[in-house]
């Protein structure tokens, strides 16, 4: 779709020109079918290509929103985001679909709240059913905070996402909030190895799991040969046990926490 490419080019050119001369206002050329909105080099410039596809670029810091690779993915990205953007706890535009699931990032201060909010969207906190889903999520959601970045949040701050894995009902029996099962061995294969081996004393008091995003590799043992290199693949994404508030992590650097909801989309 040529208009989509043209819109990206205009926004990029304006960003470069703003970098070089912040007193010069962005230029909105007349391209049939595209509406550009902008004020100056300190604000957002957006391009509306049709009613389902609009992209924007923040002239002050270069953050992009909606810049999927193609017009088709821009359309579907925006359609999925529109399904969830009217919930005030959803991170705006941080929603993406794969196969029969929508994945949505939401604000939540603890696991219970994250799960309740996931249910109000029609799903649960994410269930990682198999290795394929793990790998897809690793590449598209948490590694380098990929989904937050697609939504225009380019912060590289350390970030954790509450997942559905928990052993609230019965200590040591790891289940998913959705009630679904997974291909993993009692789900223990997903738990970070250093947690599992060295921190069993923490297990009783910690019944929930977060997954680490950005480039945060967490504990130093992730690259050891015996440490499930086939799953984590050297990227971020270790499941680490926490209490409901994730208070240990919050007391150690206070990284950002979100919930990662999974909502069935093929009903
Ligand atoms: Ca799943
Ligand atoms: Ca426990």
Coordinates of C-alpha atoms and ligand atoms in Angstrom, one line a residue:
X1 CA 0.0 0.0 0.0
X2 CA 1.8 3.0 -1.3
X3 CA 0.0 5.5 0.9
X4 CA 1.2 3.7 4.0
X5 CA 4.8 3.8 2.8
X6 CA 4.4 7.5 1.9
X7 CA 3.0 8.3 5.3
X8 CA 5.9 6.7 7.0
X9 CA 8.4 8.5 4.8
X10 CA 6.8 11.9 5.6
X11 CA 6.8 11.3 9.3
X12 CA 10.5 10.1 9.2
X13 CA 11.6 13.1 7.1
X14 CA 9.9 15.5 9.5
X15 CA 11.5 13.8 12.5
X16 CA 15.0 14.2 10.9
X17 CA 14.2 17.8 10.0
X18 CA 13.0 18.5 13.6
X19 CA 16.2 17.0 14.9
X20 CA 18.2 19.4 12.8
X21 CA 16.0 22.5 13.3
X22 CA 13.4 22.3 16.1
X23 CA 12.0 25.7 15.3
X24 CA 10.8 24.6 11.9
X25 CA 7.3 23.1 12.0
X26 CA 6.6 19.7 10.5
X27 CA 5.6 19.8 6.9
X28 CA 2.2 18.2 6.0
X29 CA 2.2 17.6 2.2
X30 CA -1.0 17.0 0.3
X31 CA -1.2 13.3 -0.3
X32 CA -4.6 12.1 -1.5
X33 CA -6.2 9.9 1.2
X34 CA -3.8 10.8 4.0
X35 CA -4.6 13.3 6.7
X36 CA -1.6 14.6 8.6
X37 CA -2.0 16.2 12.0
X38 CA 0.8 18.1 13.8
X39 CA 1.6 21.3 15.5
X40 CA 5.3 21.6 16.1
X41 CA 8.6 19.7 16.7
X42 CA 7.8 19.2 20.4
X43 CA 4.6 17.2 19.8
X44 CA 3.1 14.1 18.1
X45 CA 2.7 14.0 14.3
X46 CA 0.1 11.5 13.1
X47 CA -1.0 10.3 9.7
X48 CA -4.5 8.9 9.2
X49 CA -4.4 6.6 6.2
X50 CA -8.0 5.3 6.6
X51 CA -10.3 4.8 9.5
X52 CA -8.6 1.6 10.7
X53 CA -5.0 2.6 10.1
X54 CA -3.3 5.6 11.6
X55 CA 0.4 5.9 12.6
X56 CA 2.2 8.6 14.5
X57 CA 5.7 9.7 15.5
X58 CA 6.6 11.8 18.5
X59 CA 8.7 14.6 17.0
X60 CA 10.2 15.3 20.5
X61 CA 11.7 11.8 21.1
X62 CA 11.2 9.6 18.0
X63 CA 8.7 7.2 19.6
X64 CA 6.5 5.5 17.0
X65 CA 3.0 4.2 17.3
X66 CA 1.3 1.8 14.9
X67 CA 4.3 1.4 12.7
X68 CA 3.8 -2.2 11.8
X69 CA 5.6 -3.4 8.8
X70 CA 2.8 -3.4 6.3
X71 CA -0.6 -1.8 5.7
X72 CA -2.3 -5.0 6.5
X73 CA -0.6 -5.4 9.8
X74 CA -1.2 -1.7 10.5
X75 CA -4.9 -2.3 10.0
X76 CA -5.1 -5.4 12.1
X77 CA -2.9 -3.8 14.8
X78 CA -5.2 -0.8 15.0
X79 CA -8.4 -3.0 15.0
X80 CA -7.1 -5.1 17.9
X81 CA -5.9 -2.0 19.8
X82 CA -9.4 -0.4 19.3
X83 CA -11.0 -3.5 21.0
X84 CA -9.2 -2.8 24.2
X85 CA -8.3 0.9 24.3
X86 CA -11.5 2.0 26.0
X87 CA -10.5 0.1 29.2
X88 CA -8.7 2.7 31.3
X89 CA -6.3 0.2 32.8
X90 CA -5.1 -1.1 29.4
X91 CA -1.8 0.4 28.1
X92 CA -3.1 2.2 25.0
X93 CA -2.3 0.3 21.8
X94 CA -0.4 -2.4 23.6
X95 CA -2.5 -5.3 22.1
X96 CA -1.5 -7.8 19.5
X97 CA -3.0 -11.0 18.1
X98 CA -1.5 -14.4 17.3
X99 CA -3.6 -17.4 16.2
X100 CA -6.6 -17.5 18.4
X101 CA -5.4 -15.2 21.2
X102 CA -5.2 -11.4 21.7
X103 CA -2.4 -10.4 24.1
X104 CA -2.9 -7.2 26.0
X105 CA -0.7 -5.3 28.4
X106 CA -2.5 -3.7 31.3
X107 CA -1.6 -1.6 34.4
X108 CA -1.8 -3.6 37.7
X109 CA -0.2 -3.2 41.0
X110 CA -0.4 -6.8 42.0
X111 CA -1.2 -10.3 40.6
X112 CA -4.8 -10.4 41.9
X113 CA -5.6 -7.1 40.3
X114 CA -3.9 -8.1 37.1
X115 CA -6.0 -11.3 36.9
X116 CA -9.3 -9.5 37.7
X117 CA -8.6 -7.0 35.0
X118 CA -7.7 -9.8 32.5
X119 CA -11.0 -11.4 33.3
X120 CA -12.9 -8.2 32.7
X121 CA -11.4 -8.2 29.2
X122 CA -12.8 -11.7 28.7
X123 CA -9.6 -13.7 29.3
X124 CA -7.1 -14.4 32.0
X125 CA -3.4 -13.7 32.7
X126 CA -1.4 -15.4 30.0
X127 CA -1.2 -19.1 29.7
X128 CA 2.0 -20.3 28.0
X129 CA 0.7 -23.6 26.5
X130 CA 3.8 -24.7 24.7
X131 CA 7.2 -23.8 23.4
X132 CA 5.9 -22.3 20.2
X133 CA 3.7 -19.8 22.1
X134 CA 6.6 -19.1 24.5
X135 CA 8.9 -18.3 21.5
X136 CA 6.3 -16.1 19.8
X137 CA 5.6 -14.1 23.0
X138 CA 9.3 -13.8 23.6
X139 CA 9.9 -12.3 20.2
X140 CA 6.7 -10.2 20.0
X141 CA 5.9 -9.1 23.5
X142 CA 8.5 -9.1 26.2
X143 CA 12.0 -9.3 24.8
X144 CA 13.1 -5.7 24.4
X145 CA 9.6 -4.8 25.6
X146 CA 8.6 -5.3 21.9
X147 CA 4.8 -4.8 22.4
X148 CA 5.2 -1.7 24.6
X149 CA 7.6 -0.3 22.0
X150 CA 5.1 -0.9 19.2
X151 CA 2.6 1.0 21.3
X152 CA 4.9 3.9 21.4
X153 CA 6.5 3.3 24.8
X154 CA 10.2 3.1 24.1
X155 CA 11.4 3.0 27.7
X156 CA 14.2 0.5 28.2
X157 CA 13.5 0.4 31.9
X158 CA 13.5 -3.0 33.6
X159 CA 10.0 -4.4 33.3
X160 CA 8.1 -7.4 34.6
X161 CA 4.8 -8.9 33.5
X162 CA 2.4 -10.9 35.8
X163 CA 1.6 -14.2 34.2
X164 CA -1.1 -16.7 34.9
X165 CA 1.2 -19.3 36.5
X166 CA 0.6 -19.8 40.2
X167 CA 0.4 -22.3 43.1
X168 CA -2.2 -20.5 45.2
X169 CA -4.6 -23.4 45.6
X170 CA -2.0 -26.0 46.5
X171 CA 1.6 -25.3 47.4
X172 CA 4.0 -26.7 44.8
X173 CA 1.2 -27.5 42.3
X174 CA 1.8 -25.1 39.5
X175 CA -1.3 -24.2 37.4
X176 CA -2.5 -21.5 35.1
X177 CA -5.2 -18.9 36.0
X178 CA -7.2 -19.9 32.9
X179 CA -7.4 -23.5 34.1
X180 CA -5.8 -24.6 30.8
X181 CA -3.0 -27.2 30.8
X182 CA 0.3 -26.8 29.0
X183 CA 2.9 -29.1 27.4
X184 CA 5.4 -28.4 30.2
X185 CA 6.3 -30.9 32.9
X186 CA 4.0 -29.7 35.8
X187 CA 5.0 -26.3 34.5
X188 CA 8.2 -26.6 36.6
X189 CA 10.2 -26.6 33.4
X190 CA 9.2 -23.0 32.9
X191 CA 10.4 -21.8 36.3
X192 CA 13.7 -20.0 36.4
X193 CA 16.5 -22.5 37.3
X194 CA 18.1 -20.5 40.0
X195 CA 14.7 -20.0 41.6
X196 CA 14.1 -23.7 41.3
X197 CA 17.5 -25.0 42.6
X198 CA 18.7 -22.4 45.0
X199 CA 15.6 -20.6 46.2
X200 CA 13.3 -23.4 47.2
X201 CA 13.1 -21.7 50.6
X202 CA 11.2 -18.9 48.9
X203 CA 8.7 -21.1 47.2
X204 CA 6.2 -21.4 50.1
X205 CA 5.7 -17.7 50.5
X206 CA 5.7 -16.9 46.8
X207 CA 2.8 -18.3 44.8
X208 CA 2.8 -16.2 41.6
X209 CA 5.1 -15.7 38.6
X210 CA 6.3 -12.7 36.6
X211 CA 8.2 -12.8 33.4
X212 CA 11.1 -10.4 32.8
X213 CA 11.1 -8.1 29.8
X214 CA 13.5 -5.6 28.1
X215 CA 17.0 -7.1 27.9
X216 CA 17.0 -7.9 31.6
X217 CA 18.5 -11.4 31.7
X218 CA 17.9 -11.6 35.5
X219 CA 20.1 -14.1 37.3
X220 CA 23.6 -14.8 36.0
X221 CA 23.0 -18.5 35.4
X222 CA 20.8 -18.1 32.4
X223 CA 23.6 -18.9 29.9
X224 CA 24.9 -22.0 31.7
X225 CA 24.6 -25.0 29.5
X226 CA 22.5 -26.9 31.9
X227 CA 20.1 -24.0 32.1
X228 CA 17.4 -24.7 29.5
X229 CA 19.1 -22.9 26.7
X230 CA 16.6 -24.4 24.3
X231 CA 13.8 -22.5 26.0
X232 CA 15.2 -19.1 27.0
X233 CA 17.6 -18.9 24.1
X234 CA 19.7 -16.2 25.7
X235 CA 16.9 -13.7 25.6
X236 CA 14.9 -12.3 28.4
X237 CA 11.8 -14.2 29.6
X238 CA 12.6 -16.0 32.7
X239 CA 9.6 -16.9 34.9
X240 CA 10.4 -15.9 38.5
X241 CA 8.3 -16.5 41.5
X242 CA 7.0 -13.5 43.5
X243 CA 4.4 -12.8 46.1
X244 CA 1.1 -11.1 45.1
X245 CA 2.6 -7.7 45.2
X246 CA 6.0 -8.8 43.7
X247 CA 7.4 -7.1 46.8
X248 CA 10.9 -8.6 46.5
X249 CA 11.5 -7.1 43.1
X250 CA 9.8 -3.9 44.0
X251 CA 12.1 -3.5 47.0
X252 CA 15.1 -4.2 44.7
X253 CA 15.2 -1.4 42.1
X254 CA 11.4 -1.1 41.8
X255 CA 11.1 -2.2 38.2
X256 CA 7.8 -1.5 36.3
X257 CA 5.2 -4.2 36.6
X258 CA 2.3 -4.8 34.2
X259 CA -0.2 -7.7 33.6
X260 CA -0.1 -9.7 30.4
X261 CA -3.6 -10.8 29.5
X262 CA -4.5 -13.4 27.0
X263 CA -8.1 -13.2 25.5
X264 CA -9.5 -15.9 23.2
X265 CA -10.2 -14.3 19.8
X266 CA -11.7 -17.1 17.7
X267 CA -15.0 -17.6 19.5
Ligands
LIG1 CA1 -1.9 -19.4 25.6
LIG2 CA1 4.3 -21.3 46.4

